[in-house]
Tab-separated table of C-alpha atoms and ligand atoms in Angstrom:
chain	number	residue	atom	x	y	z
A	203	MET	CA	36.247	-5.049	-51.246
A	204	LYS	CA	36.652	-4.800	-47.453
A	205	VAL	CA	34.014	-6.540	-45.341
A	206	ILE	CA	33.398	-7.000	-41.632
A	207	LEU	CA	31.226	-9.913	-40.489
A	208	ASP	CA	29.258	-9.399	-37.264
A	209	MET	CA	27.777	-12.731	-36.329
A	210	ASP	CA	26.525	-15.278	-33.814
A	211	PRO	CA	27.904	-18.622	-35.079
A	212	GLY	CA	25.589	-20.614	-35.409
A	213	HIS	CA	25.540	-23.188	-38.182
A	214	ASP	CA	24.471	-20.864	-40.979
A	215	ASP	CA	26.887	-18.179	-39.796
A	216	ALA	CA	29.613	-20.822	-40.101
A	217	LEU	CA	28.598	-21.595	-43.691
A	218	ALA	CA	28.658	-17.849	-44.380
A	219	ILE	CA	32.276	-17.742	-43.173
A	220	LEU	CA	33.173	-20.694	-45.426
A	221	LEU	CA	31.531	-18.931	-48.375
A	222	VAL	CA	33.192	-15.548	-47.888
A	223	LEU	CA	36.687	-16.967	-47.248
A	224	ALA	CA	36.569	-18.876	-50.526
A	225	HIS	CA	36.504	-15.512	-52.304
A	226	PRO	CA	39.752	-13.540	-51.976
A	227	GLU	CA	38.125	-10.606	-53.769
A	228	LEU	CA	36.513	-9.955	-50.392
A	229	GLU	CA	38.964	-8.943	-47.658
A	230	VAL	CA	37.499	-10.033	-44.308
A	231	VAL	CA	38.939	-7.301	-42.109
A	232	ALA	CA	37.470	-8.802	-38.923
A	233	ILE	CA	34.811	-11.062	-37.491
A	234	THR	CA	33.036	-9.414	-34.568
A	235	CYS	CA	30.856	-11.677	-32.457
A	236	CYS	CA	27.542	-11.014	-30.778
A	237	ALA	CA	25.283	-13.118	-28.598
A	238	GLY	CA	22.292	-14.699	-30.283
A	239	ASN	CA	22.206	-18.313	-31.396
A	240	ALA	CA	24.369	-19.013	-28.360
A	241	PRO	CA	25.917	-16.994	-25.517
A	242	LEU	CA	28.815	-14.729	-26.479
A	243	HIS	CA	31.588	-16.989	-25.192
A	244	ARG	CA	30.280	-19.736	-27.476
A	245	THR	CA	29.835	-17.600	-30.574
A	246	VAL	CA	33.401	-16.314	-30.179
A	247	MET	CA	34.716	-19.868	-29.755
A	248	ASN	CA	32.657	-21.059	-32.730
A	249	ALA	CA	33.954	-18.334	-35.040
A	250	ARG	CA	37.510	-19.323	-34.074
A	251	VAL	CA	36.723	-23.003	-34.667
A	252	VAL	CA	35.545	-22.289	-38.225
A	253	LEU	CA	38.658	-20.212	-38.952
A	254	GLU	CA	40.805	-23.063	-37.606
A	255	VAL	CA	39.098	-25.576	-39.899
A	256	VAL	CA	39.755	-23.444	-42.989
A	257	GLY	CA	43.222	-22.333	-41.934
A	258	HIS	CA	42.359	-18.627	-41.754
A	259	GLN	CA	43.469	-18.035	-38.185
A	260	ASP	CA	44.779	-14.676	-39.432
A	261	VAL	CA	41.288	-13.152	-39.406
A	262	PRO	CA	40.839	-11.187	-36.167
A	263	VAL	CA	37.931	-12.342	-33.989
A	264	ALA	CA	36.595	-9.871	-31.423
A	265	LYS	CA	34.208	-10.301	-28.518
A	266	GLY	CA	31.200	-7.970	-28.572
A	267	LEU	CA	28.339	-7.227	-26.224
A	268	PRO	CA	27.072	-10.226	-24.215
A	269	ALA	CA	23.395	-9.287	-24.284
A	270	PRO	CA	20.885	-7.141	-26.168
A	271	LEU	CA	20.820	-3.411	-25.446
A	272	LEU	CA	17.780	-3.481	-23.175
A	273	ARG	CA	16.541	-7.049	-22.905
A	274	PRO	CA	17.732	-10.371	-21.487
A	275	LEU	CA	19.472	-12.596	-24.022
A	276	GLN	CA	17.414	-15.322	-25.693
A	277	THR	CA	19.376	-18.042	-27.478
A	278	ALA	CA	18.432	-20.860	-29.877
A	279	PRO	CA	19.858	-24.163	-28.529
A	280	GLU	CA	16.943	-26.001	-30.124
A	281	VAL	CA	18.391	-25.062	-33.511
A	282	HIS	CA	22.135	-24.892	-32.930
A	283	GLY	CA	22.659	-27.099	-29.866
A	284	ALA	CA	24.176	-26.237	-26.508
A	285	THR	CA	27.510	-25.172	-27.997
A	286	GLY	CA	25.900	-23.181	-30.786
A	287	LEU	CA	27.774	-25.335	-33.304
A	288	ASP	CA	26.744	-28.892	-32.412
A	289	GLY	CA	27.522	-31.656	-34.889
A	290	PRO	CA	31.228	-31.670	-35.750
A	291	VAL	CA	33.940	-32.512	-33.220
A	292	PRO	CA	35.608	-29.085	-33.251
A	293	PRO	CA	39.370	-28.539	-33.464
A	294	GLU	CA	40.956	-26.540	-30.643
A	295	PRO	CA	41.453	-23.012	-32.017
A	296	SER	CA	45.134	-22.095	-32.091
A	297	VAL	CA	44.640	-18.293	-32.008
A	298	PRO	CA	42.888	-16.371	-29.199
A	299	PRO	CA	40.370	-13.613	-29.883
A	300	VAL	CA	41.820	-10.091	-30.056
A	301	GLY	CA	41.801	-8.115	-26.811
A	302	GLU	CA	39.975	-5.126	-28.313
A	303	HIS	CA	36.228	-5.027	-27.740
A	304	ALA	CA	34.252	-5.667	-30.933
A	305	VAL	CA	32.408	-2.345	-30.774
A	306	ARG	CA	35.687	-0.446	-30.437
A	307	LEU	CA	37.281	-2.557	-33.184
A	308	LEU	CA	34.340	-1.947	-35.533
A	309	ALA	CA	34.597	1.817	-34.994
A	310	ARG	CA	38.401	1.948	-35.238
A	311	LEU	CA	38.584	-0.134	-38.421
A	312	LEU	CA	35.866	1.966	-40.055
A	313	LEU	CA	37.393	5.285	-39.011
A	314	GLU	CA	40.913	4.229	-40.053
A	315	SER	CA	39.950	2.640	-43.358
A	316	ASP	CA	41.028	4.478	-46.510
A	317	GLU	CA	38.068	2.940	-48.360
A	318	THR	CA	34.464	2.195	-47.464
A	319	VAL	CA	33.689	-1.104	-45.753
A	320	THR	CA	30.669	-3.355	-46.259
A	321	LEU	CA	29.185	-4.670	-43.011
A	322	ILE	CA	27.571	-8.117	-43.105
A	323	PRO	CA	25.688	-8.635	-39.825
A	324	THR	CA	24.168	-12.104	-39.534
A	325	GLY	CA	23.105	-12.040	-35.898
A	326	PRO	CA	21.329	-9.633	-33.557
A	327	LEU	CA	22.399	-6.053	-34.333
A	328	THR	CA	23.614	-5.207	-30.819
A	329	ASN	CA	27.260	-4.483	-31.731
A	330	ILE	CA	26.378	-2.546	-34.874
A	331	ALA	CA	23.874	-0.353	-33.040
A	332	ALA	CA	26.329	0.337	-30.222
A	333	ALA	CA	29.059	1.295	-32.701
A	334	LEU	CA	26.710	3.626	-34.585
A	335	ARG	CA	25.561	5.302	-31.378
A	336	MET	CA	29.015	5.644	-29.813
A	337	HIS	CA	30.821	6.657	-33.006
A	338	PRO	CA	28.279	8.244	-35.414
A	339	ARG	CA	31.097	9.325	-37.774
A	340	ILE	CA	31.566	5.684	-38.865
A	341	SER	CA	28.428	5.980	-41.026
A	342	SER	CA	30.350	7.816	-43.752
A	343	ASN	CA	32.771	4.902	-44.113
A	344	ILE	CA	30.134	2.186	-44.376
A	345	GLU	CA	29.561	1.206	-48.015
A	346	ARG	CA	26.368	-0.591	-47.068
A	347	ILE	CA	25.012	-2.935	-44.426
A	348	VAL	CA	23.893	-6.240	-45.930
A	349	LEU	CA	22.142	-7.875	-43.020
A	350	MET	CA	20.454	-11.210	-42.603
A	351	GLY	CA	17.362	-10.438	-40.608
A	352	GLY	CA	13.733	-9.481	-40.618
A	353	ALA	CA	10.878	-10.504	-42.843
A	354	VAL	CA	8.204	-8.906	-44.965
A	355	GLY	CA	5.998	-11.905	-44.313
A	356	GLU	CA	6.035	-14.520	-41.580
A	357	GLY	CA	8.482	-14.641	-38.721
A	358	ASN	CA	10.323	-17.688	-37.407
A	359	VAL	CA	10.459	-16.980	-33.666
A	360	THR	CA	6.945	-15.558	-33.488
A	361	PRO	CA	4.458	-15.221	-36.315
A	362	SER	CA	5.647	-11.590	-36.516
A	363	ALA	CA	9.387	-11.633	-36.027
A	364	GLU	CA	12.631	-13.144	-37.335
A	365	PHE	CA	15.156	-14.243	-34.683
A	366	ASN	CA	17.968	-11.696	-35.203
A	367	ILE	CA	15.613	-8.735	-34.992
A	368	TRP	CA	13.471	-10.308	-32.254
A	369	VAL	CA	16.460	-10.853	-29.935
A	370	ASP	CA	17.410	-7.165	-29.985
A	371	PRO	CA	14.647	-5.003	-31.490
A	372	GLU	CA	16.041	-1.776	-30.049
A	373	ALA	CA	19.390	-2.385	-31.734
A	374	ALA	CA	17.659	-3.124	-35.031
A	375	ALA	CA	15.651	0.104	-34.746
A	376	VAL	CA	18.897	2.075	-34.277
A	377	VAL	CA	20.412	0.476	-37.371
A	378	PHE	CA	17.375	0.978	-39.616
A	379	GLU	CA	17.118	4.620	-38.495
A	380	ALA	CA	20.852	5.386	-38.912
A	381	GLY	CA	20.581	6.574	-42.512
A	382	VAL	CA	23.192	4.052	-43.714
A	383	PRO	CA	22.428	2.099	-46.947
A	384	ILE	CA	20.859	-1.208	-45.886
A	385	THR	CA	20.074	-4.350	-47.823
A	386	MET	CA	17.743	-6.507	-45.740
A	387	VAL	CA	18.074	-10.211	-46.537
A	388	GLY	CA	15.135	-11.593	-44.628
A	389	LEU	CA	13.197	-14.821	-44.376
A	390	ASP	CA	11.245	-14.121	-47.572
A	391	VAL	CA	14.590	-14.571	-49.340
A	392	THR	CA	16.269	-17.257	-47.250
A	393	HIS	CA	13.255	-19.552	-47.260
A	394	GLN	CA	13.520	-19.603	-51.073
A	395	ALA	CA	17.118	-20.909	-50.852
A	396	LEU	CA	16.609	-24.148	-48.947
A	397	LEU	CA	19.249	-26.851	-49.242
A	398	TYR	CA	18.024	-30.360	-50.018
A	399	ASP	CA	19.432	-33.831	-49.438
A	400	ARG	CA	20.824	-33.830	-52.992
A	401	ASP	CA	22.852	-30.718	-52.179
A	402	LEU	CA	24.145	-32.323	-48.990
A	403	GLU	CA	25.154	-35.421	-50.988
A	404	CYS	CA	27.101	-33.201	-53.415
A	405	ILE	CA	28.990	-31.683	-50.481
A	406	ARG	CA	29.556	-35.098	-48.917
A	407	ARG	CA	31.114	-36.396	-52.152
A	408	MET	CA	33.752	-33.644	-52.043
A	409	GLY	CA	35.493	-35.654	-49.321
A	410	THR	CA	37.675	-32.889	-47.856
A	411	ARG	CA	38.131	-31.692	-44.266
A	412	VAL	CA	36.097	-28.553	-44.944
A	413	SER	CA	33.319	-30.329	-46.846
A	414	THR	CA	33.098	-32.958	-44.101
A	415	PHE	CA	32.880	-30.164	-41.506
A	416	ALA	CA	30.113	-28.486	-43.540
A	417	CYS	CA	28.245	-31.784	-43.850
A	418	GLU	CA	28.393	-32.431	-40.128
A	419	LEU	CA	27.104	-28.919	-39.487
A	420	LEU	CA	24.247	-29.284	-41.972
A	421	GLU	CA	23.294	-32.762	-40.763
A	422	PHE	CA	22.842	-31.420	-37.229
A	423	TYR	CA	21.170	-28.209	-38.469
A	424	SER	CA	18.691	-30.205	-40.599
A	425	ARG	CA	17.260	-31.980	-37.549
A	426	PHE	CA	15.445	-28.853	-36.321
A	427	HIS	CA	14.216	-27.833	-39.774
A	428	ARG	CA	13.069	-31.331	-40.687
A	429	GLY	CA	11.143	-31.543	-37.443
A	430	ARG	CA	9.670	-28.026	-37.463
A	431	TYR	CA	8.997	-27.526	-41.180
A	432	GLY	CA	9.471	-30.926	-42.832
A	433	TRP	CA	12.356	-29.481	-44.866
A	434	GLU	CA	15.170	-31.793	-45.961
A	435	VAL	CA	18.106	-29.665	-44.807
A	436	GLY	CA	16.972	-26.086	-44.417
A	437	PRO	CA	17.767	-22.450	-45.120
A	438	VAL	CA	21.391	-21.336	-44.903
A	439	HIS	CA	20.114	-17.885	-43.972
A	440	ASP	CA	23.413	-16.086	-43.354
A	441	ALA	CA	25.143	-17.342	-46.484
A	442	CYS	CA	22.422	-15.569	-48.496
A	443	ALA	CA	23.638	-12.211	-47.180
A	444	VAL	CA	27.214	-13.048	-48.175
A	445	ALA	CA	25.998	-14.192	-51.592
A	446	GLU	CA	24.389	-10.778	-52.176
A	447	VAL	CA	27.727	-9.081	-51.442
A	448	LEU	CA	29.572	-11.508	-53.729
A	449	ARG	CA	26.985	-11.346	-56.541
A	450	PRO	CA	25.040	-8.082	-56.186
A	451	GLY	CA	21.543	-8.661	-57.502
A	452	ILE	CA	21.403	-12.371	-56.700
A	453	VAL	CA	18.816	-11.139	-54.204
A	454	GLN	CA	16.016	-9.221	-55.852
A	455	THR	CA	15.098	-6.230	-53.692
A	456	ARG	CA	12.658	-3.343	-53.553
A	457	ASP	CA	13.396	-0.062	-51.782
A	458	MET	CA	10.938	0.590	-48.997
A	459	TYR	CA	10.553	2.109	-45.543
A	460	VAL	CA	11.119	-0.363	-42.721
A	461	ALA	CA	10.268	0.293	-39.091
A	462	VAL	CA	11.113	-2.069	-36.231
A	463	GLU	CA	8.466	-2.794	-33.625
A	464	THR	CA	9.962	-2.525	-30.128
A	465	SER	CA	6.861	-2.417	-27.942
A	466	GLY	CA	4.289	-4.824	-29.362
A	467	VAL	CA	3.179	-7.809	-27.302
A	468	HIS	CA	2.593	-10.065	-30.315
A	469	THR	CA	4.736	-8.026	-32.694
A	470	ARG	CA	7.995	-7.405	-30.820
A	471	GLY	CA	10.892	-7.417	-33.278
A	472	ARG	CA	8.766	-7.236	-36.420
A	473	THR	CA	10.297	-5.442	-39.382
A	474	VAL	CA	7.253	-3.504	-40.497
A	475	CYS	CA	7.872	-3.158	-44.248
A	476	ASP	CA	5.924	-0.445	-46.071
A	477	VAL	CA	5.433	-2.458	-49.258
A	478	LEU	CA	2.710	-0.200	-50.640
A	479	GLY	CA	4.301	3.075	-49.540
A	480	VAL	CA	1.320	4.026	-47.395
A	481	THR	CA	3.429	5.814	-44.741
A	482	GLY	CA	4.919	8.286	-47.178
A	483	GLU	CA	8.214	7.744	-45.359
A	484	ARG	CA	11.422	7.725	-47.417
A	485	ALA	CA	12.772	4.222	-48.095
A	486	ASN	CA	15.534	3.245	-45.663
A	487	ALA	CA	16.291	-0.239	-46.971
A	488	ALA	CA	16.490	-2.368	-50.085
A	489	VAL	CA	14.293	-5.223	-48.890
A	490	GLY	CA	14.944	-8.695	-50.299
A	491	LEU	CA	11.934	-10.338	-51.874
A	492	ALA	CA	13.465	-13.195	-53.865
A	493	ILE	CA	16.750	-14.950	-54.623
A	494	ASP	CA	18.139	-16.866	-57.607
A	495	ARG	CA	18.270	-20.148	-55.728
A	496	ASP	CA	20.213	-22.078	-58.336
A	497	ALA	CA	22.872	-19.369	-58.510
A	498	PHE	CA	23.069	-19.291	-54.713
A	499	VAL	CA	23.465	-23.057	-54.322
A	500	GLU	CA	26.056	-23.103	-57.121
A	501	LEU	CA	28.004	-20.323	-55.386
A	502	LEU	CA	27.910	-22.139	-52.035
A	503	LEU	CA	28.866	-25.555	-53.404
A	504	GLU	CA	31.641	-24.079	-55.571
A	505	ALA	CA	33.025	-22.346	-52.504
A	506	LEU	CA	33.014	-25.546	-50.454
A	507	ALA	CA	34.605	-27.463	-53.334
A	508	SER	CA	37.377	-24.865	-53.605
A	509	TYR	CA	38.885	-25.912	-50.273
A	510	ARG	CA	41.483	-28.627	-50.567
B	641	RIB	O1	16.468	-16.230	-38.244
B	641	RIB	C1	17.669	-16.762	-38.737
B	641	RIB	C2	18.847	-16.021	-38.194
B	641	RIB	O2	18.896	-16.160	-36.769
B	641	RIB	C3	20.181	-16.587	-38.691
B	641	RIB	O3	21.137	-15.568	-38.729
B	641	RIB	C4	20.546	-17.580	-37.627
B	641	RIB	O4	21.951	-17.816	-37.577
B	641	RIB	C5	20.093	-16.856	-36.394
B	641	RIB	O5	21.105	-15.928	-36.023
B	642	CA	CA1	23.237	-15.853	-37.438
């Protein structure tokens, strides 16, 4: 199965990369980077750092759009640090990003592919929206979009909105209205898949370069979540989206109509999920409501243990 990751590494994006690359049944055709957790130049560097750590420098990394479609960029240094990947001392990446712009690369790879491609966006949807608008024909070659973003219930940036959607609501609206199959892996799911100290200890005991890198990421990442929520480590949001692609059904979903609020003062970036079907609108997304946490943690820890 061909996949393209569009992401804003970011600690949980990094874990998502480690998870997907431990599974050769998924061919990571490219990693396209967007701005979100950190500015674009940092997310591109961070994606390359993770690939260097796991020895997959062969995966093309492309630079995308540096800011949301219509709004100034808002980043999350309080969660991910100034570099966007604080914690580990990063290796110097040995391979530069590709010269092709991420939006162009996304479109070209989709149009040239002889089979459908699954998109796994785990950051703001700026690049995906731009690609859909500039090259509408790509829709027919997208198997599905399994995105980490949104929430049926509470938000994490505001009471209404989850970060990825909140950063670029207009882009999210384009994606949800594009008519492409979407699986929305939102906070209702990821907050059920928290990692705890015992999980971190399991990873620490693996004693490899990759497991040590993952531990250093999670130790830094846990500081924010311990302080904000009292959680031991926290939700590896983006790895949940990868897990759904690896094990379809690990996330329990319900088809429903989702609209994205782009103009609300208190509700900017909310994924308004029509749980009860009151709008009469046709469902445009399979919305995640729960996850098999044990299966998810087993999948993640097995992946980390597979690196030697
Ligand atoms: O709200 C969590 C999401 O925002 C995750 O993808 C995290 O990496 C940030 O991008
Ligand atoms: Ca992310």
